[in-house]
mmCIF file of C-alpha atoms in Angstrom:
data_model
loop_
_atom_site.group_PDB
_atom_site.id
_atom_site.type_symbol
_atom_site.label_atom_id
_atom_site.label_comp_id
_atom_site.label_asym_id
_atom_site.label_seq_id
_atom_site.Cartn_x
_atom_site.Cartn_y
_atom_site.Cartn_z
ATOM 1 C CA UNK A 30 -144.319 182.464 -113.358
ATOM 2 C CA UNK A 31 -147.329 182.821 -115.107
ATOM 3 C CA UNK A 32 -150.480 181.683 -112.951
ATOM 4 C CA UNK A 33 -154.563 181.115 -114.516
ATOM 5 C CA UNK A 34 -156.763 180.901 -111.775
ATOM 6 C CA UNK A 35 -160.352 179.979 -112.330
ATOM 7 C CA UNK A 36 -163.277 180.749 -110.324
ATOM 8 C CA UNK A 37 -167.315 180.411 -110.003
ATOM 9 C CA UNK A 38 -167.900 177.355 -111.356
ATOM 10 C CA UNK A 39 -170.683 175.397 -109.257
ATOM 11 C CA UNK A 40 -174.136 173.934 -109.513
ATOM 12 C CA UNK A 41 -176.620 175.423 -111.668
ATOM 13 C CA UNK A 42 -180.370 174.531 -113.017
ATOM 14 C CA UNK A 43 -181.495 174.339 -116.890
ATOM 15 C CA UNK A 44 -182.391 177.870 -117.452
ATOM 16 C CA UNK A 45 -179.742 179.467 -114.638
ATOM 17 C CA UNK A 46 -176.495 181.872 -115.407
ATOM 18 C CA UNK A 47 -173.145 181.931 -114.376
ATOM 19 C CA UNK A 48 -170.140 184.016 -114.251
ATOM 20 C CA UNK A 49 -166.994 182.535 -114.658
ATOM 21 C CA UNK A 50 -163.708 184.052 -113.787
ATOM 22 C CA UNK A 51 -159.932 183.862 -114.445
ATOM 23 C CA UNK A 52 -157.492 185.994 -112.518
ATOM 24 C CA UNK A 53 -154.297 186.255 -114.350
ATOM 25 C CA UNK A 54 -150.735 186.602 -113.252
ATOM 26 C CA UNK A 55 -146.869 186.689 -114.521
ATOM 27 C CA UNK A 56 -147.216 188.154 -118.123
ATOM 28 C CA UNK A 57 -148.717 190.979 -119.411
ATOM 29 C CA UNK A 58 -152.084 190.523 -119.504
ATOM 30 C CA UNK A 59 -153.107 193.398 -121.695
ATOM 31 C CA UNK A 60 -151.126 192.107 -124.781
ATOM 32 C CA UNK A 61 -152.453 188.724 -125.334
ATOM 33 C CA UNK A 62 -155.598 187.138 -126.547
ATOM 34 C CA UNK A 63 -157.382 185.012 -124.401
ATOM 35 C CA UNK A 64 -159.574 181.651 -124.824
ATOM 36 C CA UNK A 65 -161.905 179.531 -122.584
ATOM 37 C CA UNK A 66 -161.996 175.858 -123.239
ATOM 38 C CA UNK A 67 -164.184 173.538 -122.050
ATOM 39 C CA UNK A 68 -163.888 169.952 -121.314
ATOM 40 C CA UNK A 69 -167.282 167.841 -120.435
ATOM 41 C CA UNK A 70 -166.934 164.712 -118.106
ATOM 42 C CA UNK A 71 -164.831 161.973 -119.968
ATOM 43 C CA UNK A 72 -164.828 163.770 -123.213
ATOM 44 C CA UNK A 73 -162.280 166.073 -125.268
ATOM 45 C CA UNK A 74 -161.373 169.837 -125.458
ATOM 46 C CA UNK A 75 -164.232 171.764 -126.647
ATOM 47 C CA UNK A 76 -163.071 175.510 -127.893
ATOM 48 C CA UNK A 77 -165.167 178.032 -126.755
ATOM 49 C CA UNK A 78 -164.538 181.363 -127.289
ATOM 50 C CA UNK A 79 -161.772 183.854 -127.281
ATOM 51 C CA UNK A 80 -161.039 187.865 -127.329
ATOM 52 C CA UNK A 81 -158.571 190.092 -128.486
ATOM 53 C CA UNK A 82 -156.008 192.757 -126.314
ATOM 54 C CA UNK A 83 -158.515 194.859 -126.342
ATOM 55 C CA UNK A 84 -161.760 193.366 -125.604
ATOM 56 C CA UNK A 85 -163.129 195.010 -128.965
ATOM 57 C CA UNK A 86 -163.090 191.283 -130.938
ATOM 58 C CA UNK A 87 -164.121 188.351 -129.874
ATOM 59 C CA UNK A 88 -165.341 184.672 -131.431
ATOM 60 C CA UNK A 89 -167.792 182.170 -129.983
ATOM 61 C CA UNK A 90 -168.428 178.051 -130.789
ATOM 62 C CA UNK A 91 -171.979 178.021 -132.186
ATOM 63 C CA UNK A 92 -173.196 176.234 -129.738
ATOM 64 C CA UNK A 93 -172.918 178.656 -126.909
ATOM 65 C CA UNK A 94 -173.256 182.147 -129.423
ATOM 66 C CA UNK A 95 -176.175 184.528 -127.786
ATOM 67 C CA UNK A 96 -176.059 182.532 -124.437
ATOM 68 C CA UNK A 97 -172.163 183.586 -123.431
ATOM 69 C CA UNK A 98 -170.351 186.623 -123.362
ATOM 70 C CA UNK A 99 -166.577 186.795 -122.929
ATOM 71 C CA UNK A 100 -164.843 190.045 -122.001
ATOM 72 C CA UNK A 101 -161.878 190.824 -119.747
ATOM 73 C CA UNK A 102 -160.833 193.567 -117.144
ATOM 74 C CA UNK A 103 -157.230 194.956 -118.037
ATOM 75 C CA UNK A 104 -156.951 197.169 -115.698
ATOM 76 C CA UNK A 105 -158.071 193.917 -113.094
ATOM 77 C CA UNK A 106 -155.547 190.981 -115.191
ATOM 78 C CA UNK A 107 -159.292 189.485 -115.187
ATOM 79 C CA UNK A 108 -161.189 186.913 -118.008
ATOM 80 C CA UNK A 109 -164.745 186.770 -117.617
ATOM 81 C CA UNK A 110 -167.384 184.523 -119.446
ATOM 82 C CA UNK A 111 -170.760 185.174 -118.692
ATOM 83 C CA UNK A 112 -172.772 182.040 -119.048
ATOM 84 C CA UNK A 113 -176.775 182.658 -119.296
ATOM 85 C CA UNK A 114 -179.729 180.176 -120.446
ATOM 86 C CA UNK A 115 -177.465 177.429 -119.293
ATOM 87 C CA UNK A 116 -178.316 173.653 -120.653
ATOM 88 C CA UNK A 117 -177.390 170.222 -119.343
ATOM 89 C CA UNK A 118 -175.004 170.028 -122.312
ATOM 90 C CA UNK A 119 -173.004 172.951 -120.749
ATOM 91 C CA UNK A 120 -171.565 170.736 -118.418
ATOM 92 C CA UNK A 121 -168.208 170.687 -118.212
ATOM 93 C CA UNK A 122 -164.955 171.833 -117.203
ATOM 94 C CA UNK A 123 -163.977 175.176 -118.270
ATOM 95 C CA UNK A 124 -160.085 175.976 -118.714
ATOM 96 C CA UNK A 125 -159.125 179.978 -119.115
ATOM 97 C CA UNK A 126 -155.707 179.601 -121.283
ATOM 98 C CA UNK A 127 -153.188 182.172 -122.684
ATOM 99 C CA UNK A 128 -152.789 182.753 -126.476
ATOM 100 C CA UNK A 129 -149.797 183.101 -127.272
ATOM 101 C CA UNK A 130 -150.338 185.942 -130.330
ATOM 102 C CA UNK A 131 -149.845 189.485 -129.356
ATOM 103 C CA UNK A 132 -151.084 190.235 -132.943
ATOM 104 C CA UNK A 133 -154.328 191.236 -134.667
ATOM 105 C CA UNK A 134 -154.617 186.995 -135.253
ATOM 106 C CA UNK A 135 -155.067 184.673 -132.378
ATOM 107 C CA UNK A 136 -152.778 181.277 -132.247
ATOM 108 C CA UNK A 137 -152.314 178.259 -129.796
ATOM 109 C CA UNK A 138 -152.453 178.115 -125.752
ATOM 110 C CA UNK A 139 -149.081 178.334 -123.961
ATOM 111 C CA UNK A 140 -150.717 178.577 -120.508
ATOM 112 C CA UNK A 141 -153.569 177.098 -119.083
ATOM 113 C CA UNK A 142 -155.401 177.162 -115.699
ATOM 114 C CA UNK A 143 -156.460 174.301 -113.502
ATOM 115 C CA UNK A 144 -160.221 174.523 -114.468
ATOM 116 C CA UNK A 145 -163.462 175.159 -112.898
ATOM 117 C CA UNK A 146 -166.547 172.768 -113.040
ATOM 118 C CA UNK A 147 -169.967 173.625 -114.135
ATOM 119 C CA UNK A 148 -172.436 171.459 -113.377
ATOM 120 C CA UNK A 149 -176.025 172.083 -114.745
ATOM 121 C CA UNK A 150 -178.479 169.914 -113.398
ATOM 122 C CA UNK A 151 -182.056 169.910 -111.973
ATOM 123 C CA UNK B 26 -166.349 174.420 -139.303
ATOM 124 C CA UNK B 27 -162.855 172.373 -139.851
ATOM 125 C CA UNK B 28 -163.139 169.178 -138.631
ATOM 126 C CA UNK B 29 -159.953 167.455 -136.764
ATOM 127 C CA UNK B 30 -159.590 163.833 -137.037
ATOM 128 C CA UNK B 31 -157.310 161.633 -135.243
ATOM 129 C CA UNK B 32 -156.558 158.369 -135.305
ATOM 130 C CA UNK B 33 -156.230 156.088 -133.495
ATOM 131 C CA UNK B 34 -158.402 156.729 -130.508
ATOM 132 C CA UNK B 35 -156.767 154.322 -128.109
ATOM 133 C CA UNK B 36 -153.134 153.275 -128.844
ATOM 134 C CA UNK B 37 -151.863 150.512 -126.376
ATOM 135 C CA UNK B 38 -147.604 150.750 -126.096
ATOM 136 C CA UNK B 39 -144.622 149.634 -124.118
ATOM 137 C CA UNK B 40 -142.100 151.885 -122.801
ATOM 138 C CA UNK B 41 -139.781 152.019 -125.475
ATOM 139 C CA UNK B 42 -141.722 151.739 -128.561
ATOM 140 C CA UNK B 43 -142.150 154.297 -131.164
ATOM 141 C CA UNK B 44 -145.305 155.690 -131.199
ATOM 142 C CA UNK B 45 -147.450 158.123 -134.137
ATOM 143 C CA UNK B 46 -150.245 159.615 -134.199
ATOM 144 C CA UNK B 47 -152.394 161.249 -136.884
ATOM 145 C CA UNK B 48 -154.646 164.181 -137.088
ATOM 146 C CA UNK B 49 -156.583 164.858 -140.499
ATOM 147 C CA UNK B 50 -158.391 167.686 -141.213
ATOM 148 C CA UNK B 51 -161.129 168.584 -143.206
ATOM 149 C CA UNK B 52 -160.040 171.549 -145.309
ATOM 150 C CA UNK B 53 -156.104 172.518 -145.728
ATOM 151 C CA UNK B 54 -154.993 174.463 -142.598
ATOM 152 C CA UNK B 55 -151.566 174.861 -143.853
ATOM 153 C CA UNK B 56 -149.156 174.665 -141.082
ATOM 154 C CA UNK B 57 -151.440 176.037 -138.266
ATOM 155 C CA UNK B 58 -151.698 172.882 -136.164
ATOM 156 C CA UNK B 59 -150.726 172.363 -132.322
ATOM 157 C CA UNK B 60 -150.497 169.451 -130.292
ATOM 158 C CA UNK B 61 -151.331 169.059 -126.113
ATOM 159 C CA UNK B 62 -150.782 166.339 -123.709
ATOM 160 C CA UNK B 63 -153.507 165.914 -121.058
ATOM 161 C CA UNK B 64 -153.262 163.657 -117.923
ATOM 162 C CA UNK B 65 -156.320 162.930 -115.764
ATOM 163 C CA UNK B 66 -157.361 165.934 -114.112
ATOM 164 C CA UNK B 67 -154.712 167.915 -115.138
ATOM 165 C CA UNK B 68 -154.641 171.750 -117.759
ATOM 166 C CA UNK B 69 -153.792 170.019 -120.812
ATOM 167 C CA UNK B 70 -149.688 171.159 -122.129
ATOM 168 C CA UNK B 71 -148.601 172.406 -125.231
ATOM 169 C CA UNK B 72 -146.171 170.249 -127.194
ATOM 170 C CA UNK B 73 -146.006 171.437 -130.734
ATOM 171 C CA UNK B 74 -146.972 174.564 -132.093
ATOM 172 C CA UNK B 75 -147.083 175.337 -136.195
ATOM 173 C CA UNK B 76 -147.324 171.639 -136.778
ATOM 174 C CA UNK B 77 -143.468 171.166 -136.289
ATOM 175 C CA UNK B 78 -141.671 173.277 -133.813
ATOM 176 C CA UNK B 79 -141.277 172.020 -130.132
ATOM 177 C CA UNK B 80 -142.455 174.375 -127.339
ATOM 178 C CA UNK B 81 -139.785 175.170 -125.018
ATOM 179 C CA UNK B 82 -139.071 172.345 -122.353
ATOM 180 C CA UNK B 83 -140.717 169.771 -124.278
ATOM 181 C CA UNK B 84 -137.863 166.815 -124.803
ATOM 182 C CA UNK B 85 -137.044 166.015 -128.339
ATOM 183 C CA UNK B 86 -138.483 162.437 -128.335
ATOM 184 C CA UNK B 87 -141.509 164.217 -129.267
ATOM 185 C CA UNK B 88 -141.813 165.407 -132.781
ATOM 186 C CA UNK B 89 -144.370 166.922 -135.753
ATOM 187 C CA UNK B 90 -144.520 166.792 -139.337
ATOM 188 C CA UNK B 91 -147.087 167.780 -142.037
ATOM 189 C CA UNK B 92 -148.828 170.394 -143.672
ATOM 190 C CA UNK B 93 -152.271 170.964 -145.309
ATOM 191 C CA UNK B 94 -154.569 168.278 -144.085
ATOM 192 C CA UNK B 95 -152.096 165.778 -142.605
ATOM 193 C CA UNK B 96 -150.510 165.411 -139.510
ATOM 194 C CA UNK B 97 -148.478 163.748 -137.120
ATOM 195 C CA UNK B 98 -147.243 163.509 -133.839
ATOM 196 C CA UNK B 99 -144.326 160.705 -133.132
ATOM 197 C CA UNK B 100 -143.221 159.952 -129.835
ATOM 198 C CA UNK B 101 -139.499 158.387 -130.446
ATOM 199 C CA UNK B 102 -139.143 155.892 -127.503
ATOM 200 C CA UNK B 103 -142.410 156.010 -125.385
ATOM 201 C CA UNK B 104 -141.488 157.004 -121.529
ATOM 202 C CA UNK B 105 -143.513 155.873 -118.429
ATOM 203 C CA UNK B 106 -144.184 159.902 -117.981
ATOM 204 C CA UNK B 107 -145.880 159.766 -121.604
ATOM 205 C CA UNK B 108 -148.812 157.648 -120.909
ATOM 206 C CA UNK B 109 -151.782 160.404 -121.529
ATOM 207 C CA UNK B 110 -154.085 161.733 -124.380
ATOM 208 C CA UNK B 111 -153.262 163.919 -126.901
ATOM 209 C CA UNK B 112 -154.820 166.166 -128.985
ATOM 210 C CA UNK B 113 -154.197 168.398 -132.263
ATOM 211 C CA UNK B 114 -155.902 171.876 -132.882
ATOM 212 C CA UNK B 115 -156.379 173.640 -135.562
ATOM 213 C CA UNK B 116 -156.091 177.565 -135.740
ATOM 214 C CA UNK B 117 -156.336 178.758 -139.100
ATOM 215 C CA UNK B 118 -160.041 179.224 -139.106
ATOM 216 C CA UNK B 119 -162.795 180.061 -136.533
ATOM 217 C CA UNK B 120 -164.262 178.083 -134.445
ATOM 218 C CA UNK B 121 -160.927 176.618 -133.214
ATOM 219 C CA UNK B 122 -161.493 172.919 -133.130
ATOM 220 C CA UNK B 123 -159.438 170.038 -131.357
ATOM 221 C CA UNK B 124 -159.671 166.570 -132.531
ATOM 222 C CA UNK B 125 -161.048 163.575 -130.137
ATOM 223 C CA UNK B 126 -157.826 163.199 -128.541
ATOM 224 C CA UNK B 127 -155.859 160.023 -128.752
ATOM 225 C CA UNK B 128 -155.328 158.193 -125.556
ATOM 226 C CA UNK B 129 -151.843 156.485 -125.320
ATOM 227 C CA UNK B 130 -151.966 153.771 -122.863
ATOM 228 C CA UNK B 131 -149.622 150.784 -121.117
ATOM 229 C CA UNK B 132 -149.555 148.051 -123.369
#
């Protein structure tokens, strides 16, 4: 069974950082692309960035480019995103999900996790 | 950026009914479309994938047509387990991009 669970969300001020993690299980993590998703409080799915197999390509939403970082730990079945100069407008639940391309172009989202919440607030 | 439209954004229904939904998008994205089902507080699911072909598990009341900018998502005979929102997504370019999401609700 394949299994997304996210971790560090929490409370955070304008300005702070955060590290977000998803520990994967039940596939093979190594030969998929991966995505976070975001959702903020009462609104839709927000895309936010994704990387390949390898962690050599990845693609960010403009509004979060130079402030996040995604990468992953193979070796760990880990998805990181690494969340600095946060805003209020970050806000939001983020959702790790499986692609489900194991080619050189990612797809859709077969799997997703339950979520973690970011708040960012003074 | 390709921009995801549907409509409508509420759609009030009665078990039973037939029930479509559209999703528009700004630039032709061929076939590369996918639809989810979200419930409140819930991962959203996958129902669709390449505008047409149901994911594994996913009954057949629920079906997808189009191609290029125009899409749709038909629920054949609306069941009580159906009431959520939905949303298309769009991978042929980068960013990804969902639309609004259409929320189905108990008429």
């Amino acid at each position: 069974e394949v299994q997304l669970v996210e971790s560090g969300g929490g409370l955070v001020q304008p300005g702070g950082s955060l590290r977000l993690s998803c520990a994967a299980s039940g596939f093979t993590f190594s030969n998929y692309w991966m995505t976070w998703v975001r959702q903020a409080p009462g609104k839709g799915l927000e895309w936010v960035a994704n990387i390949n197999q390898h962690g050599t390509e990845s693609y960010y939403v403009d509004s979060v480019k130079g402030r996040f970082t995604i990468s992953r730990d193979n070796a760990k079945n880990s998805l990181y995103l690494q969340m600095n100069s946060l805003r209020d407008e970050d806000t939001a639940v983020y959702f790790c999900a499986k692609d489900t391309s194991t080619q050189l172009w990612s797809y859709y989202f077969d799997q997703w996790g339950q979520g973690t919440l970011v708040t960012v607030s003074s | 950026d390709i921009q995801m439209t549907q409509s409508p954004s509420t759609l009030s229904a009665s078990v039973g009914d037939r029930v479509t939904i559209t999703c528009r998008a700004s630039q032709s994205i061929s076939s590369w479309l996918a639809w989810y089902q979200q419930k409140p507080g819930k991962a959203p699911k996958l129902l669709i994938y390449k505008a047409s072909t149901l994911e594994s598990g996913v009954p057949s009341r629920f079906s997808g047509s189009g191609s290029g900018t125009e899409f749709t998502l038909t629920i054949s005979s609306l069941q009580p387990d159906d009431f959520a929102t939905f949303y298309c997504q769009q991978y042929n370019g980068y960013p990804r991009t969902f639309g609004q999401g259409t929320k189905v609700e108990i008429k």
